[in-house]
XYZ file of C-alpha atoms in Angstrom:
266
model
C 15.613 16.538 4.671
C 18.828 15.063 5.521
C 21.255 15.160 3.175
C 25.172 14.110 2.950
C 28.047 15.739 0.764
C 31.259 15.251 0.178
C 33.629 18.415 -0.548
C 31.908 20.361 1.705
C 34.945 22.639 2.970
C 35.378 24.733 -0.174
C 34.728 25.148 -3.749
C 30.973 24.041 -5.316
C 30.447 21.822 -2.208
C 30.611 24.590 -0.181
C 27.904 26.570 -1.694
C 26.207 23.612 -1.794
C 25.926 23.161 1.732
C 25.147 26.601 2.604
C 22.149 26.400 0.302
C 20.986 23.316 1.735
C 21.744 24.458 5.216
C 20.082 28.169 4.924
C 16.940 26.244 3.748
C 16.898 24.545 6.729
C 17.506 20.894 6.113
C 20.309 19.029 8.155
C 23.691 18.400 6.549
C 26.168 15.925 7.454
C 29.515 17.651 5.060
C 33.166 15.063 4.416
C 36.127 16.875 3.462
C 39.930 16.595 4.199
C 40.255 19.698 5.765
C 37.377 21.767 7.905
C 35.086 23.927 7.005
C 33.201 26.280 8.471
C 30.810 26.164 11.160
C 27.229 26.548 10.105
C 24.352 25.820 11.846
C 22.161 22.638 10.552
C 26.008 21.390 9.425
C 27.939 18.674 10.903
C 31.381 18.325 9.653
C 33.480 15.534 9.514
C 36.987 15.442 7.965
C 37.488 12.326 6.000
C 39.159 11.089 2.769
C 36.674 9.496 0.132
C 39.137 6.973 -0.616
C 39.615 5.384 3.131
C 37.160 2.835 4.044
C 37.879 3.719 7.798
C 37.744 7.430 7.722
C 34.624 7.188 6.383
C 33.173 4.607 8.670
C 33.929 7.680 11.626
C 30.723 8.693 9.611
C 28.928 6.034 9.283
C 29.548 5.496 12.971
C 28.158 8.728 13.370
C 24.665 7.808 11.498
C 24.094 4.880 13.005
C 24.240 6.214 16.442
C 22.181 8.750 15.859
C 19.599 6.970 13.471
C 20.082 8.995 11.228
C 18.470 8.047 7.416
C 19.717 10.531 4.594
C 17.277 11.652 1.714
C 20.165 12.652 -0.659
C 23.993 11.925 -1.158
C 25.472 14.534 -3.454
C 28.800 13.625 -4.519
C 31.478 16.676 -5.121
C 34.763 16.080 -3.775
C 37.358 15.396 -7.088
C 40.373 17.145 -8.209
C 42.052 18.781 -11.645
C 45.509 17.603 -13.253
C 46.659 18.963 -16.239
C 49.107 16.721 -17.500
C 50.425 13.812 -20.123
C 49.088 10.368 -20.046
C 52.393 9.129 -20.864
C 55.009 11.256 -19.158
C 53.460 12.294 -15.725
C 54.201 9.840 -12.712
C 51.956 7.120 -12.036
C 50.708 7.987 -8.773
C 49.169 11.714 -10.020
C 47.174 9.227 -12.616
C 46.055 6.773 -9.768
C 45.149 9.753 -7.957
C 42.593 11.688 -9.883
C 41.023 8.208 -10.605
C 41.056 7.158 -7.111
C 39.450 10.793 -6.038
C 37.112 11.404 -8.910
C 35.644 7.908 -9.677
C 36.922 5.142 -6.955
C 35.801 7.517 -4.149
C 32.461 8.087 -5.177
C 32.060 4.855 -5.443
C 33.366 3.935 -2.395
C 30.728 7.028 -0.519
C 28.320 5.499 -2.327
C 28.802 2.153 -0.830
C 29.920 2.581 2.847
C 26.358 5.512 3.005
C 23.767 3.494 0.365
C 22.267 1.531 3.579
C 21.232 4.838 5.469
C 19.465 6.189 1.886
C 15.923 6.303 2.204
C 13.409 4.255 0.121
C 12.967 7.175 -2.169
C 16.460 8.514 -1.524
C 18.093 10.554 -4.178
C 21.598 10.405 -5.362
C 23.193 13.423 -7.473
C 26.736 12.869 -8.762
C 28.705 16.227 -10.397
C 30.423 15.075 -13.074
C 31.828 17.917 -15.621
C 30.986 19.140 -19.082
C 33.866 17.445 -20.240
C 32.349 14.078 -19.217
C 30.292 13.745 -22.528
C 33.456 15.421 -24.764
C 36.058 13.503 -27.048
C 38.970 14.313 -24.116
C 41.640 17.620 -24.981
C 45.542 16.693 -24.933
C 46.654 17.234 -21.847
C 43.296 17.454 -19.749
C 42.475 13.508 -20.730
C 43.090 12.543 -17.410
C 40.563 14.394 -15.885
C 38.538 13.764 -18.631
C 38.822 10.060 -18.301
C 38.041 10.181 -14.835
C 34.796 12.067 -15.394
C 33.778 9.890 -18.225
C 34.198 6.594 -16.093
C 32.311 8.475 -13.695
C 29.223 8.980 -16.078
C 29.434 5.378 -16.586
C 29.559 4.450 -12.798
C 26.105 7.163 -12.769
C 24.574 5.596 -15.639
C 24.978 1.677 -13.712
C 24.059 2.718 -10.574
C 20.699 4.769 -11.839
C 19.882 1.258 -13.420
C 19.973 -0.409 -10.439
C 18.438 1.808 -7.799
C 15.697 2.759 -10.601
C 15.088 -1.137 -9.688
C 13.887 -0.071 -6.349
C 12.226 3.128 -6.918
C 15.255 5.394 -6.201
C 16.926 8.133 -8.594
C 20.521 8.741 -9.370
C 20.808 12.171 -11.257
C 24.433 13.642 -12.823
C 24.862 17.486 -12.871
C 27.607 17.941 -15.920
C 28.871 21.900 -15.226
C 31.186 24.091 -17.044
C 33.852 25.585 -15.785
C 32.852 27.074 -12.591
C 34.255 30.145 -10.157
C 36.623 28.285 -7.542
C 39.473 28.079 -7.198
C 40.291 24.668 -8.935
C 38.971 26.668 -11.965
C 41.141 29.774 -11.820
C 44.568 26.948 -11.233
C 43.928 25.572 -14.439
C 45.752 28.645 -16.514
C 48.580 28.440 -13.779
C 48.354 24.238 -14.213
C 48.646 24.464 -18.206
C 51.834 26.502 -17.271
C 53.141 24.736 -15.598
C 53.105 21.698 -17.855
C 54.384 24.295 -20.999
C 57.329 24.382 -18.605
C 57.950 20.905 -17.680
C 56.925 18.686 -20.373
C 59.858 17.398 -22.554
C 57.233 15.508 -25.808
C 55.357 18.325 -25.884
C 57.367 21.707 -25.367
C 56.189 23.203 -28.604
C 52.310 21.938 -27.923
C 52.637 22.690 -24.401
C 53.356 26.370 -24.729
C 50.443 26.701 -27.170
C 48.279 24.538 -24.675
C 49.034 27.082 -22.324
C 47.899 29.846 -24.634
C 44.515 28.798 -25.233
C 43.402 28.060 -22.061
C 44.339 31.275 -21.306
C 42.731 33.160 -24.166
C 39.593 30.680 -24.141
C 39.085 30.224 -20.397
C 36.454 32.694 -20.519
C 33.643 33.815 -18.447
C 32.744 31.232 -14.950
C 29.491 29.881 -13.915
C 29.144 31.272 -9.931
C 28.912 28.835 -7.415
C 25.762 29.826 -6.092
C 24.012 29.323 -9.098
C 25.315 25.959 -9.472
C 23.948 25.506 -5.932
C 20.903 26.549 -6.693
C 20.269 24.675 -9.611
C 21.343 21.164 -7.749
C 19.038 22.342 -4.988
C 16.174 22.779 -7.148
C 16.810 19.466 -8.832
C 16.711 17.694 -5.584
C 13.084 18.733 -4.413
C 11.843 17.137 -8.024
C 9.755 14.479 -8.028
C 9.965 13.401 -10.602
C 14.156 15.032 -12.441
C 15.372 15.102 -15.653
C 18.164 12.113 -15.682
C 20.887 14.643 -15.881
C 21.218 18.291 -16.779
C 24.537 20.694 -18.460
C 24.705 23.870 -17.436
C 27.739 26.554 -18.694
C 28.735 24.659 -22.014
C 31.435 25.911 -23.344
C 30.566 27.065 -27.129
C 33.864 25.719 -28.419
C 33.872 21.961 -27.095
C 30.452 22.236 -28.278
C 30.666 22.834 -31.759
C 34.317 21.024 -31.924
C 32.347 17.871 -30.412
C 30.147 18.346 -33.203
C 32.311 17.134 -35.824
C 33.672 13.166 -36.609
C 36.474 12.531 -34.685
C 39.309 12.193 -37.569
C 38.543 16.079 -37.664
C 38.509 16.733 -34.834
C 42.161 15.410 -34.230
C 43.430 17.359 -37.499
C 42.041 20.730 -35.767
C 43.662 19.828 -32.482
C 46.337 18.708 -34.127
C 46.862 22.279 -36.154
C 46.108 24.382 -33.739
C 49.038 23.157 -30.770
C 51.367 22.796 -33.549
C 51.317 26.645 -34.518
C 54.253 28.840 -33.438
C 53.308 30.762 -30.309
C 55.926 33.361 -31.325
């Protein structure tokens, strides 16, 4: 099997491309930085959102005939922050990474997918959530990017193929662990939200809680792939609180929000 992914170099994708490379199928990895030399890998370093870094790869197919059976897309990027006091460009670029790059892998590699190609998209747990304060612009990214999923799996379900979205928890990298030191951070800078920011900063530290490992993650994507016949999209590592918060209407869930980030963190 030949399969492409993007965010190769570190993180899920790269225990993603160690599974599919230990199992012996050959991998074709896009990152901005290198990663490491496996066997059955070839690694190209590219940015998701630059039509002609990416053509470097499709350059590379096409010379080589090379037709992929999967495209899994990874590569995307955390900001903690406020919708309406962080800079404009940190906003353009978590969409541009998370959503408008996908999209544009999607597009520049769709002509090299197979006739019963697969394509998996991670997306995030958070992807199906009413958004938190301060993490709604990852959130927003990921939702639009459930959205993009959902439109394309229409369309290539026209022709037989399968577009499947893997929605994880948090999960051990090192984007993960930065979130504690990211919701610092923003305690530390934000001038609306001093008060809300330091108690921000307090629960995702008390309630960051236990990580999914990357392998298993890997595992359960590669498993997924060799379906014939996958579930749309699977969750794995919900956490219990979003859950059950997610379970009420949404005026409530503002008044709990609301409550708990206005206590005193004294």
């Amino acid at each position: 099997m030949n399969v492409l992914i993007t965010g190769y170099a570190n993180g899920i994708g790269e225990a993603v491309i160690k599974k599919y490379a230990s199992m012996g199928h050959f991998c074709v990895g896009i990152d901005i930085i290198n990663g490491e030399k496996m066997d059955n890998v070839v690694g190209f370093i590219a940015d998701t959102r630059d039509k002609d870094s990416l053509n470097i790869v499709k350059n590379y197919l096409e010379e080589n005939k090379i037709e992929l059976d999967l495209i899994i897309d990874i590569a995307g990027i955390h900001r903690i922050a406020s919708l309406v006091e962080t800079d404009f460009e940190t906003i353009k670029k978590v969409i541009d990474i998370n959503l408008t790059g996908t999209m544009l892998v999607n597009h520049t590699f769709y002509n090299f997918l197979k006739e019963k190609g697969k394509i998996i998209i991670v997306t995030s747990e958070v992807s199906t959530y009413t958004p938190m304060p301060f993490n709604g612009l990852y959130n927003i990214s990921k939702s639009a990017l459930e959205t993009y999923a959902d439109t394309l799996r229409q369309e290539l379900n026209l022709l037989n193929q399968q577009v499947i979205t893997i929605r994880p928890g948090a999960v051990e990298t090192k984007l993960a662990h930065s979130s504690v030191d990211a919701a610092l951070a923003f305690s530390k800078s934000t001038k609306l939200f001093q008060k809300q920011g330091e108690m921000f900063h307090i629960l995702v530290s008390k309630f960051f809680g236990k990580t999914l490992s990357r392998e298993k993650l890997a595992n359960k994507i590669y498993k997924v792939s060799m379906k014939k016949h996958p579930k749309l999209s699977y969750s794995m590592h919900r956490t219990p609180g979003l859950v059950l918060l997610n379970l009420l209407p949404k005026r409530m869930q503002l008044s709990i929000i609301k409550l708990m980030l206005n206590r005193n963190s004294k």
